[in-house]
Structure formats: structure tokens, C-alpha cells
Amino acid sequence: KAVVVDGSKNMATFGTIGAATIDLGDWTITQSGSDLKFSHSGTDRLNLTSACALTVEGDVTAVGSA
């Protein structure tokens, strides 16, 4: 189940959403074959394969706070 909230805080619930790209403003999540690509401002930053291999651009911090 997916819940979508717009800028006016109106909410809609969907059973399934079919989309190749989810646009979150500066961030997008795009399906590329069987991979998911996370991009910021048009630049790929993270790739997650269907085999759960994770590739990131830049450093990875194992311990910290967000």
C-alpha cells in the first residue's frame, strides 16, 4: 500500500503504484533494468541491484547519526 501526500497535505492511498521513476524534488529513484538508481540533482549517487549489491559514490559512514 502506498500513501501519497501532496504539498497541500492532501493524502491519497493506492494499492499499487506503477512508475519507473519517483521524483522527490532534488532526489529521484529510477528503475534501470532490475536495479534502483538514486540520483541527486541529475547525478547518480547510489545503485542497488536486485542481488542487493550496493554501490555508492563518495564515502560510506558505518557509524554516525543522520
Coordinates of C-alpha atoms in Angstrom, one line a residue:
K1 CA 0.0 0.0 0.0
A2 CA 1.3 3.4 -0.9
V3 CA 0.3 6.7 0.7
V4 CA 0.9 9.9 -1.3
V5 CA 0.8 13.3 0.3
D6 CA 0.9 16.5 -1.9
G7 CA 2.3 19.9 -1.0
S8 CA -1.1 20.9 0.5
K9 CA -1.0 17.8 2.8
N10 CA -3.8 16.1 0.9
M11 CA -3.4 12.3 1.2
A12 CA -4.4 9.5 -1.1
T13 CA -3.8 5.8 -0.6
F14 CA -3.1 3.4 -3.5
G15 CA -2.9 -0.4 -3.6
T16 CA -0.1 -0.3 -6.2
I17 CA 1.8 2.5 -8.0
G18 CA 3.4 1.6 -11.3
A19 CA 6.2 4.1 -12.0
A20 CA 9.7 3.8 -13.5
T21 CA 10.8 7.0 -11.6
I22 CA 9.9 8.5 -8.3
D23 CA 10.6 12.3 -8.2
L24 CA 11.2 13.6 -4.7
G25 CA 12.4 17.1 -5.7
D26 CA 16.2 17.2 -5.8
W27 CA 16.3 13.4 -5.4
T28 CA 14.9 10.8 -7.8
I29 CA 14.7 7.0 -7.6
T30 CA 14.7 5.3 -11.0
Q31 CA 14.3 1.7 -12.0
S32 CA 17.1 0.8 -14.5
G33 CA 16.6 -2.9 -15.6
S34 CA 16.5 -4.7 -12.3
D35 CA 18.5 -2.0 -10.4
L36 CA 17.4 1.0 -8.5
K37 CA 19.3 4.2 -9.0
F38 CA 19.2 7.0 -6.5
S39 CA 20.1 10.4 -8.0
H40 CA 20.5 13.9 -6.6
S41 CA 20.1 16.8 -9.0
G42 CA 20.5 14.5 -12.0
T43 CA 23.7 12.8 -10.8
D44 CA 23.6 9.1 -9.8
R45 CA 24.7 8.7 -6.2
L46 CA 23.7 5.2 -5.2
N47 CA 22.9 2.0 -7.1
L48 CA 21.1 -1.0 -5.6
T49 CA 21.0 -4.2 -7.7
S50 CA 18.3 -6.9 -7.4
A51 CA 21.1 -9.1 -5.9
C52 CA 21.4 -6.5 -3.1
A53 CA 24.8 -5.2 -4.2
L54 CA 25.1 -1.6 -3.1
T55 CA 27.4 0.8 -5.0
V56 CA 27.7 4.4 -3.7
E57 CA 29.5 7.5 -5.0
G58 CA 31.7 9.0 -2.3
D59 CA 32.3 7.8 1.3
V60 CA 30.2 5.5 3.4
T61 CA 29.9 6.1 7.1
A62 CA 29.2 3.0 9.1
V63 CA 28.6 4.6 12.4
G64 CA 27.1 8.0 13.0
S65 CA 23.8 9.9 13.3
A66 CA 21.7 11.3 10.5

